[in-house]
XYZ file of C-alpha atoms in Angstrom:
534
model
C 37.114 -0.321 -7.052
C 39.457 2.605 -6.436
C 39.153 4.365 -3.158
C 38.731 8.239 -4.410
C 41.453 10.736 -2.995
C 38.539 13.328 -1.844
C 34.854 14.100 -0.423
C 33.944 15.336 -3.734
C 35.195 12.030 -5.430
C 33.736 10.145 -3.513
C 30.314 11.838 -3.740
C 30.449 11.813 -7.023
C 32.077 8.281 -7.423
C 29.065 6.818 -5.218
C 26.030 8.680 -7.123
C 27.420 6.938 -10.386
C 28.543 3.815 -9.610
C 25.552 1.138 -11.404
C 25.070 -2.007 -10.917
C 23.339 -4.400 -12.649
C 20.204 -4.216 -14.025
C 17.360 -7.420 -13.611
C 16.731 -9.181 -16.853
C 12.918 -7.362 -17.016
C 14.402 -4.557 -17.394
C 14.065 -2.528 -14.303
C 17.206 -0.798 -12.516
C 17.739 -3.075 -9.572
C 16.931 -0.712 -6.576
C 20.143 1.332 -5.033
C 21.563 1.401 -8.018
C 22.890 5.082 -9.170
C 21.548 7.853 -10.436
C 20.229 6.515 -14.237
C 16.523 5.881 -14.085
C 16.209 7.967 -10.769
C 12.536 9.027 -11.262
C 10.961 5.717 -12.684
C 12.722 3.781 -10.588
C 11.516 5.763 -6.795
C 8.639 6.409 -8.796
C 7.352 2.528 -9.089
C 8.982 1.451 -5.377
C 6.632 4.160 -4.296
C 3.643 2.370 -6.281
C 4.652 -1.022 -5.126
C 4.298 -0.033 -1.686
C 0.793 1.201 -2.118
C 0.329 -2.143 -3.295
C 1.302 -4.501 -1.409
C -0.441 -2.260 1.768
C -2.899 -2.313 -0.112
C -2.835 -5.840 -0.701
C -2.258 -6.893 2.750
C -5.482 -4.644 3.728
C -7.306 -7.102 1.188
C -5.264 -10.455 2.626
C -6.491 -9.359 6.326
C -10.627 -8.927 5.398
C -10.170 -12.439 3.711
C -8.503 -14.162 6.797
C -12.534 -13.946 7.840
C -13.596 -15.698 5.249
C -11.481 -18.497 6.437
C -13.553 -19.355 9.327
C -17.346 -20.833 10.476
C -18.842 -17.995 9.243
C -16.403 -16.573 6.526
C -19.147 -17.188 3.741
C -21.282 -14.349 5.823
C -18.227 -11.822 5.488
C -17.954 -12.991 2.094
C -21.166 -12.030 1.292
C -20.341 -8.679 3.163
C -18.358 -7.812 1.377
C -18.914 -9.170 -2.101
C -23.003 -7.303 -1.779
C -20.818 -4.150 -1.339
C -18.835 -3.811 -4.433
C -21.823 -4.683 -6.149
C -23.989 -2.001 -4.868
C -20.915 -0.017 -5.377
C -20.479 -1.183 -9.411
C -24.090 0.053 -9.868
C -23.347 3.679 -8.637
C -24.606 3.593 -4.783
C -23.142 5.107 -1.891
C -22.173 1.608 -0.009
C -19.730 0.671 2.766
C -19.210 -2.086 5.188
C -19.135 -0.935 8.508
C -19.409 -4.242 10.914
C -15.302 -4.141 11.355
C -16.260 -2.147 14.280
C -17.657 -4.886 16.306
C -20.490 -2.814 18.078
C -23.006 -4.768 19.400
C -26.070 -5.099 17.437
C -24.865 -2.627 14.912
C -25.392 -2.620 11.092
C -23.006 -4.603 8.870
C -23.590 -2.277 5.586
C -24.762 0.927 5.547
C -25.880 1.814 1.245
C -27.631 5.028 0.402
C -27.664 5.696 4.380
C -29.832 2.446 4.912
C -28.716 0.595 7.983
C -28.289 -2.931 6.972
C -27.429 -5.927 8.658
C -26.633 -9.437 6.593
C -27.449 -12.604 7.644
C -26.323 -15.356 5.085
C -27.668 -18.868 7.069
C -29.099 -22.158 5.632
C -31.981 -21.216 5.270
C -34.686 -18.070 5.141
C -36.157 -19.190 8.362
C -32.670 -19.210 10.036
C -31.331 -16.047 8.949
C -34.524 -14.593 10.173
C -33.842 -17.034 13.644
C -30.548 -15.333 14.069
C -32.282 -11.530 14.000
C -33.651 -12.299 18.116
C -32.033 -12.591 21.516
C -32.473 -15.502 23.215
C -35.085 -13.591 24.885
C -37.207 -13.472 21.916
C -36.469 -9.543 21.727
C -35.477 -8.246 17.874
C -31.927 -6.895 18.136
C -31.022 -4.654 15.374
C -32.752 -1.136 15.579
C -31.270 1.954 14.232
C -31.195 4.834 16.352
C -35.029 6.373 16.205
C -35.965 2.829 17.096
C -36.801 1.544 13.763
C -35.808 -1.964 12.512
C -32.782 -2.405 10.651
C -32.904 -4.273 7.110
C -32.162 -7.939 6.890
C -30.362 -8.991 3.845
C -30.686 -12.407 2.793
C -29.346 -14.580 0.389
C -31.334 -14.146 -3.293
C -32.363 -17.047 -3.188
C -33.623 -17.445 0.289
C -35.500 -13.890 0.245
C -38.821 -15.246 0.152
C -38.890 -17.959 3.008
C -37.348 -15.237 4.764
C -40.189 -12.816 4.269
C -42.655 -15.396 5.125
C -40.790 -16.003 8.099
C -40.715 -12.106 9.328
C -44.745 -12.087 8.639
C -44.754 -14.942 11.340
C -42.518 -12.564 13.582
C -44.955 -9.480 12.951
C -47.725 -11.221 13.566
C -46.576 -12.695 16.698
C -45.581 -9.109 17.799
C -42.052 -9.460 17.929
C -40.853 -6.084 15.566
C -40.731 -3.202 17.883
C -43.520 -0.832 16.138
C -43.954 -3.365 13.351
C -47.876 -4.354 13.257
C -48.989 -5.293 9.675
C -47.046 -8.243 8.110
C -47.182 -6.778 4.701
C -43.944 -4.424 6.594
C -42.034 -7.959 5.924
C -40.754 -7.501 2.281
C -39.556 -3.969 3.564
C -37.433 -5.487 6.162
C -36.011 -7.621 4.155
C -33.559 -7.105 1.916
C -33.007 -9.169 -1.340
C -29.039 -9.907 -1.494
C -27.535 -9.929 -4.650
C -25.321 -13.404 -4.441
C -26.896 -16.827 -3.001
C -26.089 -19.053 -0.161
C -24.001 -21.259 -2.382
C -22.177 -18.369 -4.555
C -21.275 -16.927 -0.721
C -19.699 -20.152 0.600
C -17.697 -20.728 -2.848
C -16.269 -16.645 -2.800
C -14.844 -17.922 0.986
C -12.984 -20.964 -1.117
C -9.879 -20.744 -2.439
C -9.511 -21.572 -6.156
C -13.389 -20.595 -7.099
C -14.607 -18.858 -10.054
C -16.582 -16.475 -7.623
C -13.722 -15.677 -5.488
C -11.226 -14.635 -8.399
C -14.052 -12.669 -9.602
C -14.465 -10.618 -6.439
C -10.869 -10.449 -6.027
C -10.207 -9.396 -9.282
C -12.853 -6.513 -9.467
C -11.371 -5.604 -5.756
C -7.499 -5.575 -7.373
C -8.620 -3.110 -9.933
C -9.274 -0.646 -7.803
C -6.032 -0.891 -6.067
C -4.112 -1.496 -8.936
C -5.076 1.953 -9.854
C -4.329 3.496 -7.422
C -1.049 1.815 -7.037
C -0.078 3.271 -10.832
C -1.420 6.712 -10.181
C 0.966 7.094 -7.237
C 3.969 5.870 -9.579
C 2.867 7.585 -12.637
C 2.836 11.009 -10.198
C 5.904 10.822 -8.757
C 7.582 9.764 -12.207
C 6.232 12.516 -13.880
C 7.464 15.047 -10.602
C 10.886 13.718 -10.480
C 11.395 13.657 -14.261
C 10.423 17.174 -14.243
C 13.068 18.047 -11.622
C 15.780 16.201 -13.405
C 15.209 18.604 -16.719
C 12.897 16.455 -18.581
C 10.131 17.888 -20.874
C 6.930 17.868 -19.540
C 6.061 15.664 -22.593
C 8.777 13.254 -21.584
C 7.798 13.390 -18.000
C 4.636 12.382 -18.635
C 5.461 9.748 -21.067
C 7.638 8.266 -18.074
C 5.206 8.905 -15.443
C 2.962 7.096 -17.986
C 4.918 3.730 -18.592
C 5.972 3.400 -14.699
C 2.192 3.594 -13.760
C 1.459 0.894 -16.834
C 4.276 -1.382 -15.052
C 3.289 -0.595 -11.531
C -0.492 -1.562 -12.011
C -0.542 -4.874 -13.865
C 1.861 -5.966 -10.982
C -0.166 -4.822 -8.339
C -3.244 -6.230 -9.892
C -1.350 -9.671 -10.131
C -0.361 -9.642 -6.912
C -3.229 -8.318 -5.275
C -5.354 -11.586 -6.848
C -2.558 -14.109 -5.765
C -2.408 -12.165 -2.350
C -6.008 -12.612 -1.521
C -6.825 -16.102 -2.716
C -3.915 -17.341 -0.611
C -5.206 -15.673 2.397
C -7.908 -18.484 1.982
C -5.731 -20.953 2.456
C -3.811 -22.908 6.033
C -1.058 -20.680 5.263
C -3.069 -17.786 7.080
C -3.024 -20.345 10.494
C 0.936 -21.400 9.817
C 2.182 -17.264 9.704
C -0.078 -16.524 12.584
C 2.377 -17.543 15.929
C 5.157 -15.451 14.380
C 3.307 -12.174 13.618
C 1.319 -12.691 16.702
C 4.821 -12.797 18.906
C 6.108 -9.498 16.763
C 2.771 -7.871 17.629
C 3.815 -8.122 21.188
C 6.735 -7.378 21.454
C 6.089 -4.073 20.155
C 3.340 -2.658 23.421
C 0.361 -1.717 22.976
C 1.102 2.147 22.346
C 2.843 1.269 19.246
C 0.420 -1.117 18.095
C -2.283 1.723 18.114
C -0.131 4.026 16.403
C 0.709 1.624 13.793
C -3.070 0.544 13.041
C -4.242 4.596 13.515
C -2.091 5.200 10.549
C -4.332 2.662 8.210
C -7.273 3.884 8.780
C -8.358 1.994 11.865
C -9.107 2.958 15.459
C -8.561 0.307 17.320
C -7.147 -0.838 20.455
C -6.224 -3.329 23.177
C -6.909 -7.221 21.380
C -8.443 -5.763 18.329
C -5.999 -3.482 17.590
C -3.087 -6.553 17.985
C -5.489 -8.953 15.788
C -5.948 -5.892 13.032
C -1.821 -5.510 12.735
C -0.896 -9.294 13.206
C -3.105 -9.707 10.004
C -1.867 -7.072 7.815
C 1.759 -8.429 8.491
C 0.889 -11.507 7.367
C -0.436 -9.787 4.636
C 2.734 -7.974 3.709
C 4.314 -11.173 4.073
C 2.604 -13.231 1.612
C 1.956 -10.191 -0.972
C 5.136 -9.505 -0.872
C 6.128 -12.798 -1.438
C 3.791 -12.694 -4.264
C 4.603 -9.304 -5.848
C 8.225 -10.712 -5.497
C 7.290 -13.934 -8.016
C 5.556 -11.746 -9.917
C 8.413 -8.919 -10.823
C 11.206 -11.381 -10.559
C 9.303 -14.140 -13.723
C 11.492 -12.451 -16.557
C 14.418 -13.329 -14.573
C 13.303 -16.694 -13.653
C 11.961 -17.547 -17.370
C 15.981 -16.441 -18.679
C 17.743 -18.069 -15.680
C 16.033 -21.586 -17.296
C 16.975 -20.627 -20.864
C 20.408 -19.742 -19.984
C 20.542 -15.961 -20.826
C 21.454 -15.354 -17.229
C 23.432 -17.530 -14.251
C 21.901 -18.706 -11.951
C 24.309 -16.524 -9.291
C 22.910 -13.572 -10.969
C 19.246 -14.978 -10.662
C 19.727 -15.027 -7.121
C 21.137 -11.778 -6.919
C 18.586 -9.860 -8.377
C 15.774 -11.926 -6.775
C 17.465 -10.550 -3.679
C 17.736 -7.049 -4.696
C 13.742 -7.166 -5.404
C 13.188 -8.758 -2.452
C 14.821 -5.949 -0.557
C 13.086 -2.987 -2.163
C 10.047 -4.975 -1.835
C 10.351 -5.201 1.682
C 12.208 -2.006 2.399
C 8.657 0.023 0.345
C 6.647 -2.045 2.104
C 8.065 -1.061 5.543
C 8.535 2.635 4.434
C 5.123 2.603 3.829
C 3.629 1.356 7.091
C 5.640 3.557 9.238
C 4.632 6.473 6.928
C 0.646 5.765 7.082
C 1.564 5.978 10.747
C 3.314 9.375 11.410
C 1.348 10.882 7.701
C -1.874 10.069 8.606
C -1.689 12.546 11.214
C 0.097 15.679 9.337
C -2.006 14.413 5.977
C -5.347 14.956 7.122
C -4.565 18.475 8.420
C -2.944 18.838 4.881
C -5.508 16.674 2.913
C -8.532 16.447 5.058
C -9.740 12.498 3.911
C -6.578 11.734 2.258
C -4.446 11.643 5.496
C -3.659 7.852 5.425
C -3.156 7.815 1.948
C -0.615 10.678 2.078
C 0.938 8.822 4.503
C 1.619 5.869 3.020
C 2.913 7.434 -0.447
C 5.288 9.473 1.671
C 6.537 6.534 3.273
C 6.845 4.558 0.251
C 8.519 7.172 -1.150
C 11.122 7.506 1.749
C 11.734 3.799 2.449
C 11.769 3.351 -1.595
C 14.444 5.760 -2.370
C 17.957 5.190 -2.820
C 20.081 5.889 -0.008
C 23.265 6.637 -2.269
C 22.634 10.065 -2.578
C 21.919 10.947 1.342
C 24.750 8.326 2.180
C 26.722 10.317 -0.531
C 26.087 14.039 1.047
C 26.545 13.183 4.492
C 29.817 11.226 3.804
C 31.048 14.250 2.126
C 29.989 16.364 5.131
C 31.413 14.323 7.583
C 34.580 14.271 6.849
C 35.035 17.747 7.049
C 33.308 17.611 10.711
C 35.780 15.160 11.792
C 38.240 17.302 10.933
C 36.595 20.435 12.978
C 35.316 18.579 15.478
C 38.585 16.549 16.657
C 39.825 19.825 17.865
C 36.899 20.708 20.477
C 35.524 16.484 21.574
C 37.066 13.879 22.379
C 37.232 11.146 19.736
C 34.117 9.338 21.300
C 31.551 12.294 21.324
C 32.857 13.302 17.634
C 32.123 9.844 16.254
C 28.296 10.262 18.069
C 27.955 13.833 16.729
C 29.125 12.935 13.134
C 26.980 9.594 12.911
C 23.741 12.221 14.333
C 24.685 14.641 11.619
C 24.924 11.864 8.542
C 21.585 10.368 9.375
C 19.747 13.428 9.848
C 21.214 14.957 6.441
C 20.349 11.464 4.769
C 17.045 11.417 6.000
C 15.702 14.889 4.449
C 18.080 14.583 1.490
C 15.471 11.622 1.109
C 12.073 12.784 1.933
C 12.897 16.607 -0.136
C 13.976 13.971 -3.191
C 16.766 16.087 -4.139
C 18.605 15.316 -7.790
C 22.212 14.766 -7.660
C 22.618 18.620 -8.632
C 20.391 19.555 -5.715
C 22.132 17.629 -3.279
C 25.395 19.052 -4.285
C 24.302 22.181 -3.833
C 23.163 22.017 -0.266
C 26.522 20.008 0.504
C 28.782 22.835 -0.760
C 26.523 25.245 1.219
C 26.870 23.436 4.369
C 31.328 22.727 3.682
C 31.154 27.408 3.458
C 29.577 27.150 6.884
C 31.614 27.367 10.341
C 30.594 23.885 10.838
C 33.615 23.625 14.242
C 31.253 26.053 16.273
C 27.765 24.514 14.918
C 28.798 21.320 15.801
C 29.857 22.488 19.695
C 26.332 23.942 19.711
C 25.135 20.416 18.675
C 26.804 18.560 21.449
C 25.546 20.838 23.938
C 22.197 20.538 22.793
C 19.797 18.094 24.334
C 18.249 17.347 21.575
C 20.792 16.664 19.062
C 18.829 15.461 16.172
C 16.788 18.549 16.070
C 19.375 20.492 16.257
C 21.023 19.184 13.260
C 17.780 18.754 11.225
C 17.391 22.608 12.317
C 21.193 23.355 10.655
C 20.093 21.663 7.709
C 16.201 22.653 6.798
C 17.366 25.841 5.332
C 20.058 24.559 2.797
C 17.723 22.022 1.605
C 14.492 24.704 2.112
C 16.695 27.432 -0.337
C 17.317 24.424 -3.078
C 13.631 23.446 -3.250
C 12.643 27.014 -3.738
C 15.063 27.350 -7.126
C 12.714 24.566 -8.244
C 10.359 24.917 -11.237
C 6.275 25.022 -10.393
C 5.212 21.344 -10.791
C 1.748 21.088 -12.161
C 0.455 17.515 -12.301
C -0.311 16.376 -15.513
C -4.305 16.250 -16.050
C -5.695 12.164 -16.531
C -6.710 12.952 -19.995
C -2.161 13.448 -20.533
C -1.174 10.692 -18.935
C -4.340 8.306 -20.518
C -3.118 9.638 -24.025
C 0.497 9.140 -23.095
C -0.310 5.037 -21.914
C -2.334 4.631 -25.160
C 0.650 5.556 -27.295
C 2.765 3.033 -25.218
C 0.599 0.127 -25.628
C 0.175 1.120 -29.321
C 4.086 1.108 -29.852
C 4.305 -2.054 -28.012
C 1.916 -3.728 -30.133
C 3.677 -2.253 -33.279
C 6.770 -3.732 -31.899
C 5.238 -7.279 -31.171
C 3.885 -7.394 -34.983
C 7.125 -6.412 -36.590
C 9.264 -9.252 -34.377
C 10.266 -12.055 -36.834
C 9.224 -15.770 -35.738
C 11.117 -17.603 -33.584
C 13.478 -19.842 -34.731
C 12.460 -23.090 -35.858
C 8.780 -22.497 -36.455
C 7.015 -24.076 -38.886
C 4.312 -22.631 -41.294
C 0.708 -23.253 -40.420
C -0.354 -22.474 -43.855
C -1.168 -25.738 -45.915
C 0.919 -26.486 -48.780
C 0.085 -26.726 -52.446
């Protein structure tokens, strides 16, 4: 490729240049300008998804153990108190001691899935005989038992009561109010903690819905926001926004499934040294901050156990998500439609916006967490991680682009005032920091032209003295810069998200031209007729 003879050029030769696309049809990440909004749009719903995902990999690690079919059960009695419209979540992740697994409808709850009703009932006192789960005023927690154990169980509480062993618990009729009837059996617990089972897809699959949605909303809203800041009509924005989230949620959905069941499996125990030595190396402090930002307050052991788990997660979903979005590519490498070089090279390209969403994403939930629940009281960590999806996702030709173009005149100015060694640090401080919220603002290529030629008017020789003599540099620049990029976001039209009714009508008119399509398609070649002759 021809080196261009200026800044301009060169900004304008990088924010064009393509690449190829993957044989499914979506613009391999990094790629230019065409596609901009669908394209950061879906890397942004990816990375919700494979978090997500890895969230789901880590609570079925549990299941993987002596008692995994009692999380199991957890967790699978949840979702279906949640299906049927109650107010139900699973609070035992919190390890306190002789607190409630489940709380639904504001009913303490603590599940006890054993062989038996007599042992689950066994497993409710100390070794002291004394009954250990009592909410706060001092009554007794429910006991939820497998269906098909409840009424062994209840016989054996009567026994308790009568014996006097249920603080403020005298008549043994109290025993069918104690206990709880679960809404899965002993056996249907212990197959959802298998890998391969009927039960276990079901739960997952019901459990990848829900994250599959929310996976496609993100990608469907930023679509729709960054079609509308390239000049597209709303209509087309949505239609975009629309067809991204489509794409976005039947791989997340996918890979959520494949995700979770393999988190059943030995290859939990094989990842396990290797994310355990990263967890250490970062300290504690950063450990905390990292687990903080998804939802979790942990710290000390749990909080390395919590984040050693949800990188194994990421590992294996994205590995997953990876097989999934790279099948069309696969399926044409075999028929010969592409090389196998080029196979490899856009399995590699996935791979690398795969991981680079993924990673955007953590570190976001991290540092958003904290500025999105001042912002978005309860949405905090989700805020978070979309803005760090979003970041990480994005291409970094047009902030590579901009501060390219601005560097080169601050070599220029600077290589009168520093020495060759402090320009090269101030210039490198400059690009990033111009790169970096180029990025997060998602400026168009217009946009970011804009705030370049703004920033080429100003006296950039004396600025950049000021910079040097700063101690903190980076602020300092980011400080130069905030109000160029500030001025080109306010030029920018009001964005009004689309309402769900828009974008459902906009998917519906997909599918239905997709299904148009697939009936017009003439047979393959060399079929034969079914129909039978004479």
């Amino acid at each position: 490729m021809t080196e261009p003879k200026n800044s301009d050029d060169r900004t304008k030769a990088l924010l064009s240049d393509q690449d190829t696309e993957s044989q499914n049809g979506t613009p391999a990440p990094g790629t230019g300008w065409t596609h901009r909004p669908q394209r950061e749009g879906e890397e942004a719903g990816r990375a919700i998804g494979v978090t997500g995902s890895a969230k789901n990999y880590a609570q079925n690690v549990k299941n993987g153990g002596d008692r995994g079919h009692g999380f199991a059960a957890e967790q699978r009695n949840n979702q279906l108190d949640r299906l049927s419209g109650k107010d139900a979540r699973v609070v035992g992740d919190d390890n306190a001691k002789n607190g409630p697994d489940r709380i639904v409808n504001g009913t303490w709850i603590q599940s006890k899935y054993c062989s038996s009703g007599s042992k689950c009932i066994q497993q409710c006192f100390d070794d002291q005989g004394r009954f250990r789960y009592l909410t706060p005023d001092g009554r007794p927690m429910e006991i939820e038992v497998p269906a098909d154990m409840y009424d062994s169980a209840v016989q054996a509480m009567k026994d308790r009561i009568q014996n006097g062993k249920i603080p403020g618990v005298t008549d043994p009729a109290e025993a069918s109010k104690i206990v709880r009837k679960g809404t899965i059996t002993y056996a249907q617990a212990r197959r959802i903690a298998k890998f391969g089972s009927i039960e276990g897809l079901k739960y997952d699959s019901v459990r990848g819905v829900k994250l599959a949605a929310g996976a496609a909303g993100m990608s469907a809203l930023v679509t729709t926001f960054l079609s509308v800041c390239d000049g597209d009509s709303p209509g087309m924005a949505v239609r975009q926004g629309a067809s991204a989230g489509l794409r976005v949620g039947g791989v997340a959905w996918l890979s959520s499934v494949g995700a979770a069941q393999l988190g059943r499996t030995s290859l939990e125990k094989g990842l396990r040294p290797t994310t355990d030595a990263v967890v250490k190396k970062l300290g504690p402090k950063a450990v905390r901050f990292i687990v903080k930002g998804t939802g979790k307050n942990l710290s000390g052991a749990a909080a390395n156990s919590h984040l050693s788990k949800l990188m194994r997660g990421n590992v294996v979903t994205g590995a997953v998500t990876v097989a999934v979005l790279s099948t069309g590519d696969v399926v044409n490498a075999f028929r010969g439609r592409v090389s196998v070089a080029q196979l490899f090279k856009n399995l590699t390209v996935t791979t690398a916006s795969v991981a680079g969403g993924t990673g955007g994403a953590m570190a976001g939930a991290a540092a958003g967490a904290a500025l999105g629940t001042i912002l978005f009281p309860g949405g905090g960590t989700v805020l978070g991680f979309g803005i760090g999806a979003i970041f990480a996702g994005a291409s970094a030709l047009l902030g590579g682009a901009a501060a390219g173009t601005v560097s080169q005149k601050a070599s220029k100015a600077m290589m009168d005032v520093l020495i060759e060694d402090d320009a090269k640090k101030m210039i490198a401080i400059l690009e990033k920091v111009l790169a970096e919220e180029v990025q997060i603002a998602l400026l168009n290529q217009k946009e970011c032209n804009q705030v370049v030629d703004t920033l080429q008017k100003k006296d950039l020789s004396s600025a950049l003295r000021k910079m040097h003599a700063d101690p903190n540099r980076s602020g300092f620049a980011r400080e130069l810069i905030t109000p160029f990029i500030d001025a080109v976001l306010a030029k920018r039209p009001k964005f009004t998200p689309p309402s769900d009714e828009e974008f459902l009508s906009a998917a519906v008119k997909l599918l239905e031209e997709a299904a148009d399509e697939e009936t017009q398609r003439p047979p393959a070649t060399g079929s034969t007729s079914t129909q039978p002759s004479g």
